[in-house]
PDB file of C-alpha atoms in Angstrom:
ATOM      1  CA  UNK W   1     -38.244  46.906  -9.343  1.00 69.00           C
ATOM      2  CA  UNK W   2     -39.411  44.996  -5.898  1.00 79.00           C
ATOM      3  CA  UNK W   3     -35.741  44.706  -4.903  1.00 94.00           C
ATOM      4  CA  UNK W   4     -35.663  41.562  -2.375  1.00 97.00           C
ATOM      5  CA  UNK W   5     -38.862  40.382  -0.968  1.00 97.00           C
ATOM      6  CA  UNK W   6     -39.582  37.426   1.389  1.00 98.00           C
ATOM      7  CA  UNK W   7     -42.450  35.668   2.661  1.00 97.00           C
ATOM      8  CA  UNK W   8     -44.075  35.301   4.932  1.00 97.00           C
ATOM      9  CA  UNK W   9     -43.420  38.122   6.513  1.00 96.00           C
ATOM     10  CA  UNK W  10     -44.473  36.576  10.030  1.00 96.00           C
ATOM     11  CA  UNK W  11     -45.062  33.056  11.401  1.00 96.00           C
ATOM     12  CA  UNK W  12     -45.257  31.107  14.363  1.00 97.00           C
ATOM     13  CA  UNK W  13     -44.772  27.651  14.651  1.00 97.00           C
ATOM     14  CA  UNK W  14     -44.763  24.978  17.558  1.00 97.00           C
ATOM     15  CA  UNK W  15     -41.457  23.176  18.426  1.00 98.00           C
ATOM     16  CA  UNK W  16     -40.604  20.196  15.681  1.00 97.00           C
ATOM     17  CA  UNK W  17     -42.812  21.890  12.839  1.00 97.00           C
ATOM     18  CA  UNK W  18     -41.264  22.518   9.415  1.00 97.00           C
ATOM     19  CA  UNK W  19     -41.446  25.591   7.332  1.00 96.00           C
ATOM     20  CA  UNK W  20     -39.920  27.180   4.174  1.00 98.00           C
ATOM     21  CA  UNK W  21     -39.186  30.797   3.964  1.00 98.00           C
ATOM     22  CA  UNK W  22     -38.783  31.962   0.652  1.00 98.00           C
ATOM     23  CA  UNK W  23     -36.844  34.604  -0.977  1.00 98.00           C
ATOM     24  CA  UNK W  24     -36.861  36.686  -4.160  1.00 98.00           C
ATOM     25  CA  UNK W  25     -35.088  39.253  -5.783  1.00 97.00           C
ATOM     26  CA  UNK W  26     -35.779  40.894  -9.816  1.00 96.00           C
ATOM     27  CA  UNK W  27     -32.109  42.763  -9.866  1.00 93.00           C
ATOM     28  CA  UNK W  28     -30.562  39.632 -11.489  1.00 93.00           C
ATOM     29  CA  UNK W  29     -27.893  39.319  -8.745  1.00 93.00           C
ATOM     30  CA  UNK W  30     -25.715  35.889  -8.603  1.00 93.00           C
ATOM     31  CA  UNK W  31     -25.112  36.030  -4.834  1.00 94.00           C
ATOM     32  CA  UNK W  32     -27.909  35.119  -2.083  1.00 96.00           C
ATOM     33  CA  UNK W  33     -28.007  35.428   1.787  1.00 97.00           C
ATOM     34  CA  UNK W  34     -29.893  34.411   4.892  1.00 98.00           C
ATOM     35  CA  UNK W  35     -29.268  35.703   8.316  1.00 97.00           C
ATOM     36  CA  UNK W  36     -30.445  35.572  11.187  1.00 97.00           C
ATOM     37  CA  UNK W  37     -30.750  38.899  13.504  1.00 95.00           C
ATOM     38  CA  UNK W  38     -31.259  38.397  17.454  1.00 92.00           C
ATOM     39  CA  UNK W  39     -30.902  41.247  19.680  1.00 83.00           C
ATOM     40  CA  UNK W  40     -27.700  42.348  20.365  1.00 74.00           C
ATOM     41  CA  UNK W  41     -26.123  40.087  17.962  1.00 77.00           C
ATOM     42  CA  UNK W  42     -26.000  41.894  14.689  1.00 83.00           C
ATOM     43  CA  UNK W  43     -26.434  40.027  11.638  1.00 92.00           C
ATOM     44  CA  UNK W  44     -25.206  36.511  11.553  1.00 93.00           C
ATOM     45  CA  UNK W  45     -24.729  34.198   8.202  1.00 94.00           C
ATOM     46  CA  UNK W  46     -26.811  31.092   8.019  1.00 97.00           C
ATOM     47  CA  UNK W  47     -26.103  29.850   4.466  1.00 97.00           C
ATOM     48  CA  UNK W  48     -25.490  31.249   0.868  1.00 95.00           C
ATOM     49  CA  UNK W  49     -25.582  30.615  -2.915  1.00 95.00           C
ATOM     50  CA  UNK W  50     -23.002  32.014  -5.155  1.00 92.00           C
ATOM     51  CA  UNK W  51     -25.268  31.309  -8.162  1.00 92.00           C
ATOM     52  CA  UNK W  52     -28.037  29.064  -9.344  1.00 94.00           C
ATOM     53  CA  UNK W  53     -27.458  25.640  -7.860  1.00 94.00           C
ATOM     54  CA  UNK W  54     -25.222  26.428  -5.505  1.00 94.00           C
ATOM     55  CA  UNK W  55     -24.875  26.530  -1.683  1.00 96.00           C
ATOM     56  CA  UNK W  56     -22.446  27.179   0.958  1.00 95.00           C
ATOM     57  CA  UNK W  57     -22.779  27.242   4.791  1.00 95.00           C
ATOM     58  CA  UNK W  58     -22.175  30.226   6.420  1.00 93.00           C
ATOM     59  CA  UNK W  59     -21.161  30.858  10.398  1.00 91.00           C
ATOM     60  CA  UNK W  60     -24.371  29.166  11.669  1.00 95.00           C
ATOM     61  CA  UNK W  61     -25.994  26.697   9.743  1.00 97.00           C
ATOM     62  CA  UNK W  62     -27.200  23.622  12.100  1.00 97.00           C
ATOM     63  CA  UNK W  63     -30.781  23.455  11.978  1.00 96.00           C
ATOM     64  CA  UNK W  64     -30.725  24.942   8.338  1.00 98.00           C
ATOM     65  CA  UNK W  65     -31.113  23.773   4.994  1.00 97.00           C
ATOM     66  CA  UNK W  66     -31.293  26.059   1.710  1.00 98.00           C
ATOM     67  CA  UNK W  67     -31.837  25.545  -2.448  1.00 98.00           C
ATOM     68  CA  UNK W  68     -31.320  28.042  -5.215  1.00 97.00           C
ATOM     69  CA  UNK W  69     -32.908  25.921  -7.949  1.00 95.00           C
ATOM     70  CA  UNK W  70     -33.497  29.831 -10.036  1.00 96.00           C
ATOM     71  CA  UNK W  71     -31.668  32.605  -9.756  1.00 96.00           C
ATOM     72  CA  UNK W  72     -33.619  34.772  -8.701  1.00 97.00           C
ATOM     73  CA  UNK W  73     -34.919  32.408  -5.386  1.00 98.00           C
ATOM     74  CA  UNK W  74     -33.332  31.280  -2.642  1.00 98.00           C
ATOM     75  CA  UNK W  75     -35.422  29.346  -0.092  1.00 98.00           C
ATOM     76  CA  UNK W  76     -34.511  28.649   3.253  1.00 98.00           C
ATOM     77  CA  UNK W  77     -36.260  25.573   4.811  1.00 98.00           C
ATOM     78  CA  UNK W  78     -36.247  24.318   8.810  1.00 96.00           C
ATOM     79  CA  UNK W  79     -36.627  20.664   8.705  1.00 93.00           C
ATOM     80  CA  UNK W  80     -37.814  20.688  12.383  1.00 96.00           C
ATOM     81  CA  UNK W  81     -37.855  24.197  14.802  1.00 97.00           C
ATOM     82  CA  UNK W  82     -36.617  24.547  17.492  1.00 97.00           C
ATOM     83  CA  UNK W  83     -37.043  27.844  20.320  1.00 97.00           C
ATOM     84  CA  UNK W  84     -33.834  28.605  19.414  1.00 96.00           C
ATOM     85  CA  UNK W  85     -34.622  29.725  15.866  1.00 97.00           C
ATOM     86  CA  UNK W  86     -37.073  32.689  17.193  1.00 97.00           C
ATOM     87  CA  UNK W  87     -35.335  35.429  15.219  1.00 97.00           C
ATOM     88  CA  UNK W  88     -35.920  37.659  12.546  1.00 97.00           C
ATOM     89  CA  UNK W  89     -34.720  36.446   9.069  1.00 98.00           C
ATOM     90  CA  UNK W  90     -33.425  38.402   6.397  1.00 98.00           C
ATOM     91  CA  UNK W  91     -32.182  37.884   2.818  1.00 98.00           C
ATOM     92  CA  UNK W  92     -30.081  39.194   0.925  1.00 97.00           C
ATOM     93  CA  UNK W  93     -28.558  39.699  -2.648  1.00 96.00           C
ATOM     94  CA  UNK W  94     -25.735  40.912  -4.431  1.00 93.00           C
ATOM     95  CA  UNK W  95     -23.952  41.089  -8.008  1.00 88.00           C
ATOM     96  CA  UNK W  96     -21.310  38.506  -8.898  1.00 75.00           C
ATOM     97  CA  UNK W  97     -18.739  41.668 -10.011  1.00 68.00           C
ATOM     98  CA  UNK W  98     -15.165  41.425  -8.252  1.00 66.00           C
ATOM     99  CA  UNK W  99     -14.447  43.894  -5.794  1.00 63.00           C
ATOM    100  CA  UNK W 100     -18.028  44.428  -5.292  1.00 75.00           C
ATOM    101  CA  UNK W 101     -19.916  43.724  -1.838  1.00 87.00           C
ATOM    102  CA  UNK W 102     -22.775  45.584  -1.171  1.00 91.00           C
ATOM    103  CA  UNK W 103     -25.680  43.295  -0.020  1.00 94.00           C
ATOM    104  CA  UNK W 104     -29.220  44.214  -0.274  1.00 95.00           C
ATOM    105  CA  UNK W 105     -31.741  43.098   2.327  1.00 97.00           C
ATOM    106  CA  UNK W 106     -35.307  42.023   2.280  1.00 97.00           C
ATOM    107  CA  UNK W 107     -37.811  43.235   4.729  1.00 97.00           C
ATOM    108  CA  UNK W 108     -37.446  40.213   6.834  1.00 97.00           C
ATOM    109  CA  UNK W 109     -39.593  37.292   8.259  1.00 97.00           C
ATOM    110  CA  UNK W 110     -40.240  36.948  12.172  1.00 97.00           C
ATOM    111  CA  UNK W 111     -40.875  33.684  13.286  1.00 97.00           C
ATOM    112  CA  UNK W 112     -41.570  32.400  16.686  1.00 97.00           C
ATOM    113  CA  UNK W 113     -40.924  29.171  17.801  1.00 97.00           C
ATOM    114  CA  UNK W 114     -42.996  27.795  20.480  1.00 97.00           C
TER     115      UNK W 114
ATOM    116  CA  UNK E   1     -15.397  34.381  13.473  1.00 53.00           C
ATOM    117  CA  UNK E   2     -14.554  37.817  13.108  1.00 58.00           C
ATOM    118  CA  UNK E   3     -15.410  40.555  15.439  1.00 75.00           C
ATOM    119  CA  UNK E   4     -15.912  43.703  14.557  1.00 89.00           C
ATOM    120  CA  UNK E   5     -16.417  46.421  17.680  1.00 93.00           C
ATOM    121  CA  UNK E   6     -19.298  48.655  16.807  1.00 95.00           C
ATOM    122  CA  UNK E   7     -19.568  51.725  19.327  1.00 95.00           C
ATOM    123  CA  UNK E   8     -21.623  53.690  20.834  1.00 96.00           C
ATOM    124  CA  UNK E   9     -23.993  50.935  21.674  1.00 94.00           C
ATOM    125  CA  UNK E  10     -26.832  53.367  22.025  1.00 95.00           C
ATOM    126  CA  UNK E  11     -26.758  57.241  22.008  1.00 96.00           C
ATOM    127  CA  UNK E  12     -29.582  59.522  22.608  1.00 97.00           C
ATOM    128  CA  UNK E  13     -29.215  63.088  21.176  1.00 96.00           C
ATOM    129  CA  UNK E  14     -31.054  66.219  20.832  1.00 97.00           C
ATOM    130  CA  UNK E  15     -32.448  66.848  17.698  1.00 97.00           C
ATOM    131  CA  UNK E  16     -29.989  69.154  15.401  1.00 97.00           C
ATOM    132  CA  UNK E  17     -27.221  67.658  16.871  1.00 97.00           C
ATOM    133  CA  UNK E  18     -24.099  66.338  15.145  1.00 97.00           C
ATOM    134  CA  UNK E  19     -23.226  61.958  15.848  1.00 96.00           C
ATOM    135  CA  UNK E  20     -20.487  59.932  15.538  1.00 97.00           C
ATOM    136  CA  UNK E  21     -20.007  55.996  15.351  1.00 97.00           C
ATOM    137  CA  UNK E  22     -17.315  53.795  14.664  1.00 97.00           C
ATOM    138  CA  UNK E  23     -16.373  50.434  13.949  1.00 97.00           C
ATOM    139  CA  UNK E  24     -12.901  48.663  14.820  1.00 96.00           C
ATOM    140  CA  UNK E  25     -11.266  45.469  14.544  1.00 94.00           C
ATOM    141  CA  UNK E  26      -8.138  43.568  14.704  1.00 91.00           C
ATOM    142  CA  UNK E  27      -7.987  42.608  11.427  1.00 92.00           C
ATOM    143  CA  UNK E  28      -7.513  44.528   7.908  1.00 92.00           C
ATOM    144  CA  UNK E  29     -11.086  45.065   5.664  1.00 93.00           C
ATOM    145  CA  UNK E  30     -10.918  46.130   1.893  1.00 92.00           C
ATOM    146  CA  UNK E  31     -14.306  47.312   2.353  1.00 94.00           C
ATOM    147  CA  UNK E  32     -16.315  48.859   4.876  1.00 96.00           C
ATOM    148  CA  UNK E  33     -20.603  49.866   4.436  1.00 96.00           C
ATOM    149  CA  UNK E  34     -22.909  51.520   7.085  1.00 98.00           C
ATOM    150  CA  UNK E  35     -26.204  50.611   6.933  1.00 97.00           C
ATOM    151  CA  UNK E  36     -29.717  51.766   8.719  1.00 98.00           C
ATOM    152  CA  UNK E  37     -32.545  49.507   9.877  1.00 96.00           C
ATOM    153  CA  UNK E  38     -35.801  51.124  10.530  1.00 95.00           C
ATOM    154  CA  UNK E  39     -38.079  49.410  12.964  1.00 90.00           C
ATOM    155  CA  UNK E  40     -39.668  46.265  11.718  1.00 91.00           C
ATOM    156  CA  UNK E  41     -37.384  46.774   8.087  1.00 94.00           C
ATOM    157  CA  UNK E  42     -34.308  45.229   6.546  1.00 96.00           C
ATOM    158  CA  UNK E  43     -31.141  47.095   6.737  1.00 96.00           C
ATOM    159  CA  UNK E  44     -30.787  49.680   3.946  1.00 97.00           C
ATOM    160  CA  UNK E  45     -27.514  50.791   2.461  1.00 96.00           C
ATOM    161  CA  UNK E  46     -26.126  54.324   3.557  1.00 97.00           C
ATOM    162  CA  UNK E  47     -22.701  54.047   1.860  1.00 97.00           C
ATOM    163  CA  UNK E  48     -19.883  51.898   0.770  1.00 95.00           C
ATOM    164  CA  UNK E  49     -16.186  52.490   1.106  1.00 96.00           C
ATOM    165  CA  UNK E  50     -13.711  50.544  -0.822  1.00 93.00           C
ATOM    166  CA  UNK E  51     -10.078  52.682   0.065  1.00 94.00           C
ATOM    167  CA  UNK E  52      -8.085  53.467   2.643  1.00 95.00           C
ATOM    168  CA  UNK E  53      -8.532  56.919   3.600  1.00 96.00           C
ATOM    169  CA  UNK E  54     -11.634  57.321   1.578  1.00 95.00           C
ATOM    170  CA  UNK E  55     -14.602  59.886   2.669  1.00 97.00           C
ATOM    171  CA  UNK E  56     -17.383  59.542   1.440  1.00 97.00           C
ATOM    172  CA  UNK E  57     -21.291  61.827   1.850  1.00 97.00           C
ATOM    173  CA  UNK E  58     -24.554  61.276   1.467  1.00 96.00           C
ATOM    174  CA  UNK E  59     -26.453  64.460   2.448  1.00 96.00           C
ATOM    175  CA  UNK E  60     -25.846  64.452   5.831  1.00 97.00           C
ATOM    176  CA  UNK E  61     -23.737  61.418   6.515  1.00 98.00           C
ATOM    177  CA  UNK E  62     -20.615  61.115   6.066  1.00 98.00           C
ATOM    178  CA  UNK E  63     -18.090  57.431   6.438  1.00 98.00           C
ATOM    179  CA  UNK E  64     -14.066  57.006   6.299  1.00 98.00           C
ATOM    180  CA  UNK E  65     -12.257  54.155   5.743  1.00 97.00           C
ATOM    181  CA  UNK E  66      -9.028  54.186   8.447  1.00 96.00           C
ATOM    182  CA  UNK E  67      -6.022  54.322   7.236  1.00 96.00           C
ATOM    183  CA  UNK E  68      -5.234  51.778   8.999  1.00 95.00           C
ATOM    184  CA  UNK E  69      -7.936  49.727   7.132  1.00 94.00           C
ATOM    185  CA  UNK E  70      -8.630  48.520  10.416  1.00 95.00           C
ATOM    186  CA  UNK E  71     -11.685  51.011  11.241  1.00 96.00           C
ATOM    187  CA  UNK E  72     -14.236  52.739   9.669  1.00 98.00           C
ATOM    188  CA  UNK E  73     -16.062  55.790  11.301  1.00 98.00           C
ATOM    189  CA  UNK E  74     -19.683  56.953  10.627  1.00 98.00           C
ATOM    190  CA  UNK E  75     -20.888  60.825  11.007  1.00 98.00           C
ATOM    191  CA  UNK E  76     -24.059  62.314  10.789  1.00 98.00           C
ATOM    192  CA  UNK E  77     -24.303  66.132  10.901  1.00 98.00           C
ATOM    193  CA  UNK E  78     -27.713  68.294  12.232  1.00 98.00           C
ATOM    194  CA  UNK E  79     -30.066  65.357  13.033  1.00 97.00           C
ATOM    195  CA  UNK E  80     -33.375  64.915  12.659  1.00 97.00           C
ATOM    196  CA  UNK E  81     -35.983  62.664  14.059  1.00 95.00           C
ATOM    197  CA  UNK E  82     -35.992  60.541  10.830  1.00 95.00           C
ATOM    198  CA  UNK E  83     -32.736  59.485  11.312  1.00 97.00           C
ATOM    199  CA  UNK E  84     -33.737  57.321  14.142  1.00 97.00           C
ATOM    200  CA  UNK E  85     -33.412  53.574  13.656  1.00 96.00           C
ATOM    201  CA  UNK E  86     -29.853  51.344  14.381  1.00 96.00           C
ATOM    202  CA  UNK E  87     -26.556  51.961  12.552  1.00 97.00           C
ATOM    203  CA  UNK E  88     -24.859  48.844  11.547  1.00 96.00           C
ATOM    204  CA  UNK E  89     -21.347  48.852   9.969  1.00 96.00           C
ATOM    205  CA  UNK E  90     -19.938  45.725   7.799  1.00 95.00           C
ATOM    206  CA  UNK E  91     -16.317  44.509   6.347  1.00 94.00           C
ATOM    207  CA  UNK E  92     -15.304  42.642   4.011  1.00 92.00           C
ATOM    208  CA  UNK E  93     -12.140  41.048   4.677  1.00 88.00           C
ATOM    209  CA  UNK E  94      -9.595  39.364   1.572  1.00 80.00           C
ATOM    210  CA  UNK E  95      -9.998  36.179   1.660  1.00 77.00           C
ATOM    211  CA  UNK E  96     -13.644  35.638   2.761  1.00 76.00           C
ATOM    212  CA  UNK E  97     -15.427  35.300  -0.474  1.00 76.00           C
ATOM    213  CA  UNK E  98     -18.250  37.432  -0.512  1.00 78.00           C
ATOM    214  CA  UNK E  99     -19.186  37.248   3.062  1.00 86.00           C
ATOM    215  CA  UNK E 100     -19.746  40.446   5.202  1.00 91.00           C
ATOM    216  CA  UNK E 101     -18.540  40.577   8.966  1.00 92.00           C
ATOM    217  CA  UNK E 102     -21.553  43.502  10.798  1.00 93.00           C
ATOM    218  CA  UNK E 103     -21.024  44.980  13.753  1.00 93.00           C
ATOM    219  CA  UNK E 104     -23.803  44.896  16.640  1.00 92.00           C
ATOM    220  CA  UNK E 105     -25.126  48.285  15.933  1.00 93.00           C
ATOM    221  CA  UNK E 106     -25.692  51.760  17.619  1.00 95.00           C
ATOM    222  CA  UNK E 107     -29.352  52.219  18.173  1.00 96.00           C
ATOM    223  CA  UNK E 108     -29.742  55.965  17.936  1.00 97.00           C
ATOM    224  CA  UNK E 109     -32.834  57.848  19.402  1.00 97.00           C
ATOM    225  CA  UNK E 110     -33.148  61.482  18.356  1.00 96.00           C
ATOM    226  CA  UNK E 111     -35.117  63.825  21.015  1.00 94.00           C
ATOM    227  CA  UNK E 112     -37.102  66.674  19.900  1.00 89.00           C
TER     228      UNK E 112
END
């Protein structure tokens, strides 16, 4: 098994460009993540899926949009970048079971916005 | 949101030493994990806890829940320079769905 894998795994882009990140995961899981990781500020929750179809917003989501359209994908688009997205972005998964909440990361994407 | 209070925010130790981390807050978790990033990787799972009081080992490390449920603290015994990389800890608190609350990390450097 791959576990979670994203791509790309680095990018640069110039202020107002779009991009998709996308991300993938073969353990059959029915919950999906993105963060975003900046130095000193842990991991914070952009948006996530609680199964095929669905989205939620998480605790920072402007300048964000994401689709689960299968359930094993969970893409996470920026309409148009701004500097402030230069972060490192991570996915996640985990299973649907109650009482259950151990996430499982990707290897990340860096992206710099110029 | 939530805050959790991850400390040490950096520690530097010889290697074969013993460390210990910890992670408060103000509010009541029903589950705490540690994880470990490497450089340039995606956090990695060390161990979950899902009780009050609970301790819990893998090889070297070992986590408790607080009693409390307030805290969770992180241990890892005789160190060795692969154990280098950034300790985060995460909670789950009732209520939130399945979202995780992390801390900000301990970056931990082992010396030879």
């Amino acid at each position: 098994n791959a576990g979670v894998t994203q791509t790309p795994k680095f990018r640069v882009l110039k202020t107002g460009q779009s991009m998709t990140l996308l991300c993938a995961q073969d353990m059959n899981h029915e919950y999906m993540y993105w963060y975003r990781q900046d130095p000193g500020m842990g991991l914070r929750l952009i948006h996530y899926s609680v199964g095929e179809g669905t989205t939620a917003k998480g605790e920072v989501p402007d300048g964000y949009n994401v689709s689960r359209l299968k359930k094993q994908n969970f893409l996470l688009g920026l309409e148009s970048a701004a500097p402030s997205q230069t972060s490192v972005y991570f996915c996640a998964s985990s299973y649907g079971a109650t009482a259950t909440y151990e996430q499982y990361f990707g290897p990340g994407t860096r992206l710099t916005v110029t | 949101g939530q805050q959790l209070n991850q400390s040490p925010q950096s520690m530097f130790i010889q290697e074969g030493e013993d460390v210990s981390m910890n992670c408060t807050s103000s509010s009541i978790f029903n589950t705490w994990l540690w994880y470990k990033q490497d450089p340039g990787e995606g956090p990695v799972l060390l161990i979950a806890l899902y009780k009050a009081g609970e301790l819990t080992s893998n090889g070297r490390l070992t986590a408790q829940f607080g009693i409390t449920r307030k805290d969770s603290f992180l241990n890892i015994s005789a160190s060795i320079p692969s154990d280098v990389g950034i300790y985060f800890c995460a909670g789950h608190l009732s209520g939130s769905a399945r979202q995780l609350t992390f801390g900000s990390g301990t970056q931990l450097t082992v010396l030879p």
